[in-house]
Coordinates of C-alpha atoms in Angstrom, one line a residue:
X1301 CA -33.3 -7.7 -15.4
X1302 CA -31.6 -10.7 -13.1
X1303 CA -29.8 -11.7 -10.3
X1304 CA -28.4 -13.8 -7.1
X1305 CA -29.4 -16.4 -4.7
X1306 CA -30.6 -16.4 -1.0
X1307 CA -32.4 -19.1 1.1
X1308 CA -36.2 -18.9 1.6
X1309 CA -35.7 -17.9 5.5
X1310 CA -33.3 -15.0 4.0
X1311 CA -35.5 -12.2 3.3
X1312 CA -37.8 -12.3 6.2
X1313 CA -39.4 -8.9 7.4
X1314 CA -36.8 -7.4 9.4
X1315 CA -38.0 -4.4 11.9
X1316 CA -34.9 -2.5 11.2
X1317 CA -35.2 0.0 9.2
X1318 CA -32.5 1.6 6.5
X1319 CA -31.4 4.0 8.9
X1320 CA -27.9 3.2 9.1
X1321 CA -25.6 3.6 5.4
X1322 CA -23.1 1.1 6.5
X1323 CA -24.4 -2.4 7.9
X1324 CA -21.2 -4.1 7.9
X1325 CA -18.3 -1.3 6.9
X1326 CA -15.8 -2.1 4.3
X1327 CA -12.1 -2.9 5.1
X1328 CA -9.4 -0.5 3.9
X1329 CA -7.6 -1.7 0.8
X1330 CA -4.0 -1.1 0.1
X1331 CA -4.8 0.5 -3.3
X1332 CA -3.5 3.6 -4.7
X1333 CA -4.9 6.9 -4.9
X1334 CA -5.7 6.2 -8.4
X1335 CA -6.0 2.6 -9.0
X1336 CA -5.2 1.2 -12.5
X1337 CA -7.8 -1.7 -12.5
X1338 CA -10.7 0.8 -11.3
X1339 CA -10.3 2.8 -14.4
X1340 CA -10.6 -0.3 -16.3
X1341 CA -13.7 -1.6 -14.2
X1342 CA -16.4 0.6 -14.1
X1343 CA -18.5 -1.4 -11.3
X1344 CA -15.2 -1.2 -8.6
X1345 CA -15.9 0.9 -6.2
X1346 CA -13.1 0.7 -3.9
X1347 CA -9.9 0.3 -6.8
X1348 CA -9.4 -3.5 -5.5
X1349 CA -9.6 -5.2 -9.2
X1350 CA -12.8 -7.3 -8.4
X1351 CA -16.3 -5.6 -9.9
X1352 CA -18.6 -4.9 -6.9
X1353 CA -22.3 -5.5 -7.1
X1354 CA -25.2 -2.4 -6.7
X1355 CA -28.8 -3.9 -6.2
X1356 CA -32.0 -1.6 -5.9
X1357 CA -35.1 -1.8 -3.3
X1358 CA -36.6 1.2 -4.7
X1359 CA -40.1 0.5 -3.0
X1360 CA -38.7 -0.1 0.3
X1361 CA -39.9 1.6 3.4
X1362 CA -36.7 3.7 4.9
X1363 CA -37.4 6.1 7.9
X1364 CA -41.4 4.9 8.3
X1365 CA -41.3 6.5 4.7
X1366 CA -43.5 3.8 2.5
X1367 CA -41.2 3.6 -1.1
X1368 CA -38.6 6.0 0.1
X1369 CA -36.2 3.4 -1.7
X1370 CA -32.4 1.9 -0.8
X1371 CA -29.6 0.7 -2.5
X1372 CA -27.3 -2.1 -1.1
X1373 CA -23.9 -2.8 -2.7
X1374 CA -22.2 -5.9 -2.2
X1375 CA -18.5 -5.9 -2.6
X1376 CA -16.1 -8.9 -4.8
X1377 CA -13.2 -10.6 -3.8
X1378 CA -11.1 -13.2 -5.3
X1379 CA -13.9 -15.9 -4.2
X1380 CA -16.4 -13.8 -5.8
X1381 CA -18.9 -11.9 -4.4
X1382 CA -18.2 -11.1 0.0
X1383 CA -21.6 -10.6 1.7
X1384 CA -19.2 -9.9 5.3
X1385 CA -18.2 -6.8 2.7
X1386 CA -21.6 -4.7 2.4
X1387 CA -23.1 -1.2 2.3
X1388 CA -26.6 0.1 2.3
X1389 CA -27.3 3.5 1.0
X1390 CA -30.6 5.9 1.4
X1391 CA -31.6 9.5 1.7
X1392 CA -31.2 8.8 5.4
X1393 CA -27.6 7.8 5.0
X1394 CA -24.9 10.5 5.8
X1395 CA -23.5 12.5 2.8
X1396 CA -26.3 11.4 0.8
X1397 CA -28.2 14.4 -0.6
X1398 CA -32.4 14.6 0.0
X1399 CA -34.3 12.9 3.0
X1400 CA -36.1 9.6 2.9
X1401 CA -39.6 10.6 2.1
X1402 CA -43.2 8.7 0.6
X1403 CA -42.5 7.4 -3.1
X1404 CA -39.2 8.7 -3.4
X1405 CA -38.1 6.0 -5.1
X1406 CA -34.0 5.9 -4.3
X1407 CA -32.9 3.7 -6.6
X1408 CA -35.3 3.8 -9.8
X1409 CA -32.0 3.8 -11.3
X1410 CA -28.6 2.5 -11.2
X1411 CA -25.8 3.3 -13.2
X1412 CA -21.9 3.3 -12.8
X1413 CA -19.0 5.2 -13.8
X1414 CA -15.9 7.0 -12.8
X1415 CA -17.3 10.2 -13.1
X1416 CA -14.9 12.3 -11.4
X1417 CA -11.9 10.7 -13.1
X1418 CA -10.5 10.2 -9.4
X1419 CA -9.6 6.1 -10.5
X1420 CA -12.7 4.9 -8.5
X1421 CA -15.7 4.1 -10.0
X1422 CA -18.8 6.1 -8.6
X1423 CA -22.2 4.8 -8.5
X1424 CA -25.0 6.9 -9.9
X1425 CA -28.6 6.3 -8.3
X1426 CA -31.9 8.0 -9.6
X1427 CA -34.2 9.5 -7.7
X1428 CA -37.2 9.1 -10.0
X1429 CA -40.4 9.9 -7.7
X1430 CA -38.5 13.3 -5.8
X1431 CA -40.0 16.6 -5.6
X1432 CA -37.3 19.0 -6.0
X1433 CA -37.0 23.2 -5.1
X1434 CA -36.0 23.8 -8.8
X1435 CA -38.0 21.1 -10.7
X1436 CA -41.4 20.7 -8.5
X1437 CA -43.1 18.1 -7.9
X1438 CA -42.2 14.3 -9.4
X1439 CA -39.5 16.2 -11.1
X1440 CA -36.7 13.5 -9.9
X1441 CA -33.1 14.0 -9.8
X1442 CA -29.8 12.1 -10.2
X1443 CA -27.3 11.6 -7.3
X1444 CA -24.3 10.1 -7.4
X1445 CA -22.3 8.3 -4.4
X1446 CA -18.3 8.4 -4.4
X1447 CA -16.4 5.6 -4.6
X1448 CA -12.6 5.4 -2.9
X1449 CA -10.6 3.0 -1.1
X1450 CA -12.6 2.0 1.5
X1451 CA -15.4 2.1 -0.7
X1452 CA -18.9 4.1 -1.4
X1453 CA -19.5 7.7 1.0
X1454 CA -20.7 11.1 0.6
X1455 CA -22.5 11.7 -2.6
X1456 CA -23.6 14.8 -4.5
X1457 CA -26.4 15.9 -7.1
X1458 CA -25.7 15.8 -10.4
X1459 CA -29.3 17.0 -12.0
X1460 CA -32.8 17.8 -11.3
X1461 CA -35.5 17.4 -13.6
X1462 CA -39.0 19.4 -14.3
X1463 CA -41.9 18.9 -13.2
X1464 CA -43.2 15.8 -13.6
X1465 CA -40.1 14.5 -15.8
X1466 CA -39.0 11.7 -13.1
X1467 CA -35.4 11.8 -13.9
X1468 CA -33.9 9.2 -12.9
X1469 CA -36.1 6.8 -13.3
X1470 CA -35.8 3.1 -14.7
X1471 CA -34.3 2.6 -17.9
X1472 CA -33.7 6.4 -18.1
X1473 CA -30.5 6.8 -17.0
X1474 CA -27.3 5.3 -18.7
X1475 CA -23.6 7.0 -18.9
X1476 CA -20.9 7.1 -21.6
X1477 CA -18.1 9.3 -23.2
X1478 CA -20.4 10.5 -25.9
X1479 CA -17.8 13.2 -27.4
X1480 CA -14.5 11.2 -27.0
X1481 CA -12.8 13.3 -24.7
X1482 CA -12.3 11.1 -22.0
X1483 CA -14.5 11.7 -19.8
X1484 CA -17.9 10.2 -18.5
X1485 CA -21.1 11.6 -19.6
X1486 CA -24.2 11.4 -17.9
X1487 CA -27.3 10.6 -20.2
X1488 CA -31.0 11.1 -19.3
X1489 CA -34.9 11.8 -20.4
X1490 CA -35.8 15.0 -19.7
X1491 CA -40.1 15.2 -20.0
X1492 CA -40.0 11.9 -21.2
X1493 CA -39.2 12.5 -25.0
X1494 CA -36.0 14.2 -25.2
X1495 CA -32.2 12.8 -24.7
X1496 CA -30.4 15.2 -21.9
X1497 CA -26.9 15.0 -22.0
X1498 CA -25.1 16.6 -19.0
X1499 CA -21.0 16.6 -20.2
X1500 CA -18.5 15.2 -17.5
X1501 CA -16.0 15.4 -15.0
X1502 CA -18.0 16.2 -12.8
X1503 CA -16.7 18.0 -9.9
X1504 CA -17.0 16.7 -6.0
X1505 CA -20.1 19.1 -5.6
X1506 CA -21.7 17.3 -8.8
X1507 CA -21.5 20.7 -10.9
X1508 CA -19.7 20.3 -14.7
X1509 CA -18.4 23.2 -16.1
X1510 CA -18.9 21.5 -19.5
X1511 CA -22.4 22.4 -20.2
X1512 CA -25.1 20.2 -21.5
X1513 CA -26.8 18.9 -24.6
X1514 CA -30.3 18.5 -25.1
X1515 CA -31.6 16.5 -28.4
X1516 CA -35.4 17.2 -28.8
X1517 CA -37.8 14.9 -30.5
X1518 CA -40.1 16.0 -32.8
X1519 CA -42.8 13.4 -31.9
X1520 CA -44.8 12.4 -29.0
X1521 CA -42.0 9.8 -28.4
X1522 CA -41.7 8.1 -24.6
X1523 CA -37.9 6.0 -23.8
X1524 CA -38.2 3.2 -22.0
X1525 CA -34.5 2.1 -21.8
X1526 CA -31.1 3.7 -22.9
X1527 CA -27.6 1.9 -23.2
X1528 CA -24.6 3.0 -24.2
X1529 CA -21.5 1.2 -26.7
X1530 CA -19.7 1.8 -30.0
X1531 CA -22.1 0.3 -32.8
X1532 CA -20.2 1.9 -35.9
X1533 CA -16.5 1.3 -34.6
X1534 CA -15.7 4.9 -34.3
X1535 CA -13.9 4.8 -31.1
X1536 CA -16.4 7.3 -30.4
X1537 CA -19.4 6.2 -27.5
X1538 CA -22.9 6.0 -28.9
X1539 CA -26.1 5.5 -27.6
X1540 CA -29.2 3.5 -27.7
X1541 CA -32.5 3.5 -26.8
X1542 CA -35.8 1.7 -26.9
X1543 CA -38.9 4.0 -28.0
X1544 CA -42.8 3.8 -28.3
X1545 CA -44.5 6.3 -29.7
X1546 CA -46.8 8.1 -26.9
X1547 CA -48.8 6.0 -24.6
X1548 CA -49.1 3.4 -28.0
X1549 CA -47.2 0.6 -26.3
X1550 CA -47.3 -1.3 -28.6
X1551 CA -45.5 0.8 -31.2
X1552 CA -42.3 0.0 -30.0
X1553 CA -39.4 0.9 -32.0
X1554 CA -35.2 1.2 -31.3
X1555 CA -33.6 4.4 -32.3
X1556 CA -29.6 5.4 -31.6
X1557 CA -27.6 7.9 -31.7
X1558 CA -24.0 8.5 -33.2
X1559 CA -21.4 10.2 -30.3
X1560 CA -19.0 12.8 -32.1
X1561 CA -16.4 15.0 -31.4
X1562 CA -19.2 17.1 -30.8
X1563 CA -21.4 15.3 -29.0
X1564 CA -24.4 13.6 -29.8
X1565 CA -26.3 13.4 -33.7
X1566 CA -30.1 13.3 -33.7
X1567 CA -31.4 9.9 -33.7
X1568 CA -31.6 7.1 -36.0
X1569 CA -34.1 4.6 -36.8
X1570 CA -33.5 0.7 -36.9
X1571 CA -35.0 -0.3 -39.8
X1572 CA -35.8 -4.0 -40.6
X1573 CA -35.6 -6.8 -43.4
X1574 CA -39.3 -5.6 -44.8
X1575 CA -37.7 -1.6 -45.4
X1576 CA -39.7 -0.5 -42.3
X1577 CA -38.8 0.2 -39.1
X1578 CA -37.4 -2.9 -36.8
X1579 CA -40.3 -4.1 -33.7
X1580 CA -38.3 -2.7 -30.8
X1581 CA -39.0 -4.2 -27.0
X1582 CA -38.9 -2.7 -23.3
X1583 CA -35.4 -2.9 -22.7
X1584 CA -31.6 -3.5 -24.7
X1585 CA -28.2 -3.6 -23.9
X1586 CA -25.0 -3.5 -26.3
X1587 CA -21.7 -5.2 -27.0
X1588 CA -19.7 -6.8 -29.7
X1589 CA -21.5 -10.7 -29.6
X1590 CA -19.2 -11.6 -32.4
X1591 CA -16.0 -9.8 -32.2
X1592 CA -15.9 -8.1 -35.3
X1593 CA -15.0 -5.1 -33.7
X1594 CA -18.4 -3.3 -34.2
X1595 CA -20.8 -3.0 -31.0
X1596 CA -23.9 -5.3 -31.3
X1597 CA -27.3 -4.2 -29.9
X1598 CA -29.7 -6.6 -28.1
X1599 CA -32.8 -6.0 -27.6
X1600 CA -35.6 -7.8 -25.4
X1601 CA -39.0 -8.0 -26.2
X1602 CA -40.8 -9.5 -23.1
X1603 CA -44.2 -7.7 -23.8
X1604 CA -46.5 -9.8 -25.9
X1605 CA -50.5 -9.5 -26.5
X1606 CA -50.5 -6.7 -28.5
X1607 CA -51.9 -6.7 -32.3
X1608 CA -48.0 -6.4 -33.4
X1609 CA -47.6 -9.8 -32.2
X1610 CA -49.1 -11.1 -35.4
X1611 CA -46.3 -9.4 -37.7
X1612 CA -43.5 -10.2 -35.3
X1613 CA -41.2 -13.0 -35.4
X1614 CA -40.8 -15.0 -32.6
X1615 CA -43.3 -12.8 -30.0
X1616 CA -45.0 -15.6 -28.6
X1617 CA -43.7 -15.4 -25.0
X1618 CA -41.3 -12.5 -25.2
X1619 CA -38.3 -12.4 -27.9
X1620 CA -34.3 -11.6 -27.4
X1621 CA -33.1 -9.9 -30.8
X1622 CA -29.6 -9.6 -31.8
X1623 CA -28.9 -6.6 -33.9
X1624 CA -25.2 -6.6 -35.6
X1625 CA -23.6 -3.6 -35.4
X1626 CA -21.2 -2.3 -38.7
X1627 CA -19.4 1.1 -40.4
X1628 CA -22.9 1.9 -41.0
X1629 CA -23.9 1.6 -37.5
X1630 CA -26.7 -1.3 -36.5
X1631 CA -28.2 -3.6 -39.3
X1632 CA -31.4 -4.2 -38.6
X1633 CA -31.6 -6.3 -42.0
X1634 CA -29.8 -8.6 -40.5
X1635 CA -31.3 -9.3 -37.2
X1636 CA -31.9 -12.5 -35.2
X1637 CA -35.0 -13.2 -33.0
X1638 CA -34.6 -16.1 -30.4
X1639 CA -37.6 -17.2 -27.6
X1640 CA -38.2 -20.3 -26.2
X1641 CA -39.9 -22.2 -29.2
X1642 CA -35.8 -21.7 -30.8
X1643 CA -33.7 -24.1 -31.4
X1644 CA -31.6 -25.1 -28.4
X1645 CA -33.6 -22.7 -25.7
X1646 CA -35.0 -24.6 -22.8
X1647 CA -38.5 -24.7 -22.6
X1648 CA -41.1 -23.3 -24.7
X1649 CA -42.8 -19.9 -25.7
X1650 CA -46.1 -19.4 -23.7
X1651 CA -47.5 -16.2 -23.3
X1652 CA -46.5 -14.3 -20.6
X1653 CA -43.5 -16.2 -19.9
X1654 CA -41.9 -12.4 -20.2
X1655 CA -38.7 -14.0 -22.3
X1656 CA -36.5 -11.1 -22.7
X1657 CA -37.5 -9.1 -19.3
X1658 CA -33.9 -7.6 -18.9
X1659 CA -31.0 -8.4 -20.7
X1660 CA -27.2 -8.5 -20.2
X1661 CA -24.2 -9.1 -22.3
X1662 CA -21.0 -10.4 -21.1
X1663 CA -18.7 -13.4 -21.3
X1664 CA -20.3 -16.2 -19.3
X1665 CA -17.5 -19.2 -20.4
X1666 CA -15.1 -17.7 -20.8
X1667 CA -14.4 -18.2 -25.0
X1668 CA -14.2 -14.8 -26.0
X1669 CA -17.9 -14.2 -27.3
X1670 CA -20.0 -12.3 -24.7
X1671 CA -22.9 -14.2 -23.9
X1672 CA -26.2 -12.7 -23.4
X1673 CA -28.5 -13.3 -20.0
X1674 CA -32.4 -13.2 -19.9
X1675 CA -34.9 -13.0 -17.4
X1676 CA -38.1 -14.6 -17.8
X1677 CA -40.3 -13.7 -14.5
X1678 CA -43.4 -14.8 -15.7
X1679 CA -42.0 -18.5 -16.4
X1680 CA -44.2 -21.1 -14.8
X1681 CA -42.5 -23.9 -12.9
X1682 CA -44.8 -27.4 -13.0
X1683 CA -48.0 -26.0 -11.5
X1684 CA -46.2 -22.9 -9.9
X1685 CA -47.3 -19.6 -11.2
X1686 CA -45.1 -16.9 -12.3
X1687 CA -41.9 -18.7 -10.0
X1688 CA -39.7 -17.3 -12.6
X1689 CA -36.1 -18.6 -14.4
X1690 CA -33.2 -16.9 -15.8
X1691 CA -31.7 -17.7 -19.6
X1692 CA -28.2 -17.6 -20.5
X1693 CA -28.0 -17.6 -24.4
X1694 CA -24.1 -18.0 -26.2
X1695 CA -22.3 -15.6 -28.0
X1696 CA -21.0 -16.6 -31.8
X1697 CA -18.9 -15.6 -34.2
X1698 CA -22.1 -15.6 -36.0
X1699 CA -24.0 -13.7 -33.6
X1700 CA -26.4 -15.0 -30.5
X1701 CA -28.1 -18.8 -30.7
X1702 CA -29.9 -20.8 -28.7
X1703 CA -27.6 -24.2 -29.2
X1704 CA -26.0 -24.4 -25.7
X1705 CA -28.4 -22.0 -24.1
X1706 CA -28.9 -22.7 -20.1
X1707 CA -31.5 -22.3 -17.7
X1708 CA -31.6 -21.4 -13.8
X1709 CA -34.3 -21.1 -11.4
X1710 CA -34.7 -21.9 -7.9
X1711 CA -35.6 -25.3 -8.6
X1712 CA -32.1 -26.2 -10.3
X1713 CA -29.9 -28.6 -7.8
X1714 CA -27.2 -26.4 -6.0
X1715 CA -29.6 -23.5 -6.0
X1716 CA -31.0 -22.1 -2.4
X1717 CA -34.5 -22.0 -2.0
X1718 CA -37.7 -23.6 -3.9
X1719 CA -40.1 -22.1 -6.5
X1720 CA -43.1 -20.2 -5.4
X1721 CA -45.5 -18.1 -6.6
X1722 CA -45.1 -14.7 -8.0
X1723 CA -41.0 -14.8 -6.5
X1724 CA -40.3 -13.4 -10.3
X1725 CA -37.0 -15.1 -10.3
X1726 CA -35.2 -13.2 -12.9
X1727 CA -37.5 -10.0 -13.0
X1728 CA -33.8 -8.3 -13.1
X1729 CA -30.2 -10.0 -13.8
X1730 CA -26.9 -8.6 -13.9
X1731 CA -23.5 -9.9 -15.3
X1732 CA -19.8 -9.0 -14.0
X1733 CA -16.8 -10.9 -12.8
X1734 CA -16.8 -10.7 -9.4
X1735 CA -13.8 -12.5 -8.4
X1736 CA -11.7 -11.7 -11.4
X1737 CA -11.3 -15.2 -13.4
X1738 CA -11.9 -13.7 -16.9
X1739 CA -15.7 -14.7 -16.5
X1740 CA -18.7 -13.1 -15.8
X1741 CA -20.6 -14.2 -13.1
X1742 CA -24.7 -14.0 -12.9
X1743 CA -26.6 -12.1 -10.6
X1744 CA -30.6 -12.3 -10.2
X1745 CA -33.4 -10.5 -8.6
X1746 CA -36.4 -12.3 -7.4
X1747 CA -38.5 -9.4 -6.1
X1748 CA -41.5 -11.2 -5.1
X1749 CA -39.2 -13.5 -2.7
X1750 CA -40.9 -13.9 0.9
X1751 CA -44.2 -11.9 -0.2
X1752 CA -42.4 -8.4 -2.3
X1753 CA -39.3 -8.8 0.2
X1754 CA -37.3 -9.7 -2.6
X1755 CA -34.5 -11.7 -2.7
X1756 CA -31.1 -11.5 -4.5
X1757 CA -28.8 -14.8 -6.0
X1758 CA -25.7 -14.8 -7.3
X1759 CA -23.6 -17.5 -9.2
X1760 CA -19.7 -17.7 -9.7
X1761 CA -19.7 -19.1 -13.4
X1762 CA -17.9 -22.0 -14.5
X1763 CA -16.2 -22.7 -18.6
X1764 CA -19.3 -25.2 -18.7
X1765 CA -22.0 -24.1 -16.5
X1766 CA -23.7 -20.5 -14.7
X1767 CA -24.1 -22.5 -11.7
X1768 CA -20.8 -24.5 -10.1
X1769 CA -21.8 -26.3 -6.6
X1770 CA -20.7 -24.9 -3.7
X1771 CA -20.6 -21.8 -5.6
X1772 CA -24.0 -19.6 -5.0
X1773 CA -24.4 -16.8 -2.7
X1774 CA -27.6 -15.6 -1.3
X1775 CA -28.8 -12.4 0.5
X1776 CA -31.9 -10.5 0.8
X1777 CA -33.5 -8.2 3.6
X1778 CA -32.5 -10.2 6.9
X1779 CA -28.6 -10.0 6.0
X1780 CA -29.1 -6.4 5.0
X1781 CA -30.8 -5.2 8.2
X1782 CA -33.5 -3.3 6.4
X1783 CA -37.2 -3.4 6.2
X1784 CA -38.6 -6.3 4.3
X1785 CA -42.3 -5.3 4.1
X1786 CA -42.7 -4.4 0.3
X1787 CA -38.9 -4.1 -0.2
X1788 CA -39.1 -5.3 -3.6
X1789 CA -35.2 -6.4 -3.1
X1790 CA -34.0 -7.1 -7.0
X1791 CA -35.9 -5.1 -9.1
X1792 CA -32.8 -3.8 -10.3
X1793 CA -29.2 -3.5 -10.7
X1794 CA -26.5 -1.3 -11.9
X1795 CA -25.2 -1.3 -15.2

């Protein structure tokens, strides 16, 4: 999961602590009460047309509190991305529910999504690590922060877990019109092994009057990401998640589920060429790679080392599969594997490279075919350890390849800053058109940056490259006026 650029002197241990919500408060924008373009962009937060950007620090010290966790949000404009037009947001900020307190963990989760149907989107954070009055301890709980014209305030909860669920934490948390009826639903893990579906709109206190559905597993089952998209062409929103079975990592599988009328059908299996089920990975994403009008899965496979390895194509290093969607719903029969050793991708597969650490899908160039971005945060650079890089790989009518694939890290000309040791460029990367051109532009997380600061980069895409000159922004701690120690800046984003 991958991001954006800043200079080596930019995330530098500040002494200021995430006290304050708004570091630099957003201008007032002439836009309606109920923008048209927000209700087609789920990622802009104050109705202007341009996607805004949510990045996660959920280790970060806020209040003295060591891994309370913040969230910063960077707003677009028509030259892409505006770092004068910023927000940080923590349990200590106004209108946001909770307190900052030890292991918190604000921001173990970031989704977005108009979830009051108000024409703004809204930006939903996980609490993963809170101890709730209802839940108990580590039960976690879901927030969500209110988008409107002058962008994010106030907030409300939306659910609290059990004890010991940690709702809300990464990769657990996605949203989606699962029933068709137009509005937002909120997906989550409750306990680890069951899909909890809590029905939107949501009201401005965060309560639904639309109940919830829970879809139990039968088996010692643990998610480690969920997505959501149409993979059988219904019209209808489905979901899809990445499974192991227990604490077996290395039985990792990916399952989805069909959205009806009436919500959610148990889960389905993804079943390979060989008539068993397809090797999963740690994390996935979905849309329609080839434009055939059915929702394609992709699934990243950055984990290698296990005994699975020796059955799986293309392991060596971490894997990206590309999963075709159809009528039928995803064909694992006909699945592509890509890593470094493929045809066309830059460098080569070496193991714990971590090729397939987060990925994205959206349209990089511009040609119609969503393109797919990687991280790799393990990559070695020369005699640098573990400096990091960031893949994009092209969309096809024929699916994902590797011919025309392109690589960034910090040592790429026009890109702030130098490789270094554990920075994990790419540990978390993002794609959304910031200024509006019809192409998605790149974001990247390097949490290591400056010692765990962590660092974010992002890049204005060009028809022929991810990175134009004069085009990269940078920001980390400094520019945000938080604490750096341990930040962990990047770690995620919002999807």
């Amino acid at each position: 999961m991958s991001k954006r650029r800043i200079g080596r002197s930019a995330g530098v241990a500040a002494a200021i602590a995430v006290a304050a919500a708004v570091i630099a408060p957003v201008a007032a924008h002439a836009a309606p009460a109920a923008p048209s373009t927000a209700a087609k962009l789920h990622d802009d937060f104050n109705g202007d047309g341009y996607a805004d950007l949510a990045v996660a620090a959920p280790t970060a010290t806020v209040g003295g509190k060591k891994g309370a966790g913040y969230a910063a949000v960077v707003y677009g404009s028509k030259n892409g991305l505006d770092t004068t037009k910023r927000q940080v947001f923590s349990q200590s900020t106004a209108g946001v529910p909770g307190s900052p307190e030890t292991d918190d963990a604000f921001g173990s989760a970031l989704t977005t999504a108009d979830v009051d149907r108000d024409g703004y989107a809204d930006l939903v954070v996980g609490v993963g690590g809170e101890d709730t009055a209802d839940g108990g301890e580590e039960s976690g709980l879901v927030e969500v922060l209110w988008g409107g014209a002058k962008g994010l305030s106030g907030g409300a909860v939306l659910a609290t877990g059990k004890s010991y669920d940690w709702l809300g934490r990464q990769g657990r948390l996605t949203v989606g019109d699962v029933n068709g009826d137009g509005a937002e639903d909120l997906v989550t893990v409750e306990n680890q092994i069951n899909l909890r579906v809590l029905k939107g709109p949501f009201a401005r206190d965060g309560s639904t009057a639309h109940g919830e559905q829970l879809l139990t597993d039968e088996f010692d089952s643990r998610y480690l990401d969920l997505a959501t998209g149409d993979v059988n062409g219904d019209g209808v929103t489905d979901v899809a998640g990445t499974q192991i079975d227990g604490d077996e990592f290395d039985a990792r599988r990916v399952v989805y589920w069909l959205g009806t009328g009436q919500g959610l059908t148990p889960y389905i299996t993804v079943q390979g060429a060989d008539g068993y089920r397809l090797k999963g990975g740690e994390n996935l994403d979905i849309g329609d790679i080839d434009r055939d009008g059915y929702d394609d899965i992709v699934v990243g496979r950055a984990v290698d080392g296990y005994d699975s390895d020796l059955d799986t194509p293309a392991a060596k290093g971490g894997r990206v599969t590309w999963i075709p969607g159809g009528p039928d719903g995803p064909d694992g029969v006909k699945a592509k594997h890509l890593n470094q050793d493929s045809p066309g991708v830059p460098g080569s597969a070496e193991a714990g490279d971590g090729f397939g650490t987060d990925v994205q899908i959206a349209d990089v160039n511009g040609d119609g075919h969503p393109d797919v971005v990687t991280g790799l945060p393990g990559e070695n650079l020369g005699g640098v350890a573990d400096a990091g890089a960031v893949v994009v790989l092209r969309g096809t009518a024929r699916g994902l390849t590797g011919t025309g694939a392109q690589v960034v890290t910090q040592n790429t000309p026009d890109v702030p800053g130098s490789a270094e040791k554990n920075d994990a460029f790419g540990r978390a990367v993002h794609l959304a058109d910031a200024n509006h051109d019809g192409l998605a532009d790149l974001a990247a997380g390097a949490p290591g940056e400056n010692g765990n600061a962590g660092s974010v980069w992002y890049f204005r895409s060009g028809p022929a490259t991810v990175v134009s000159p004069n085009a990269t922004t940078t920001f980390g701690n400094t520019l945000l006026g938080t604490t750096a120690t341990g930040a962990r800046l990047g770690t995620g984003f919002a999807y």
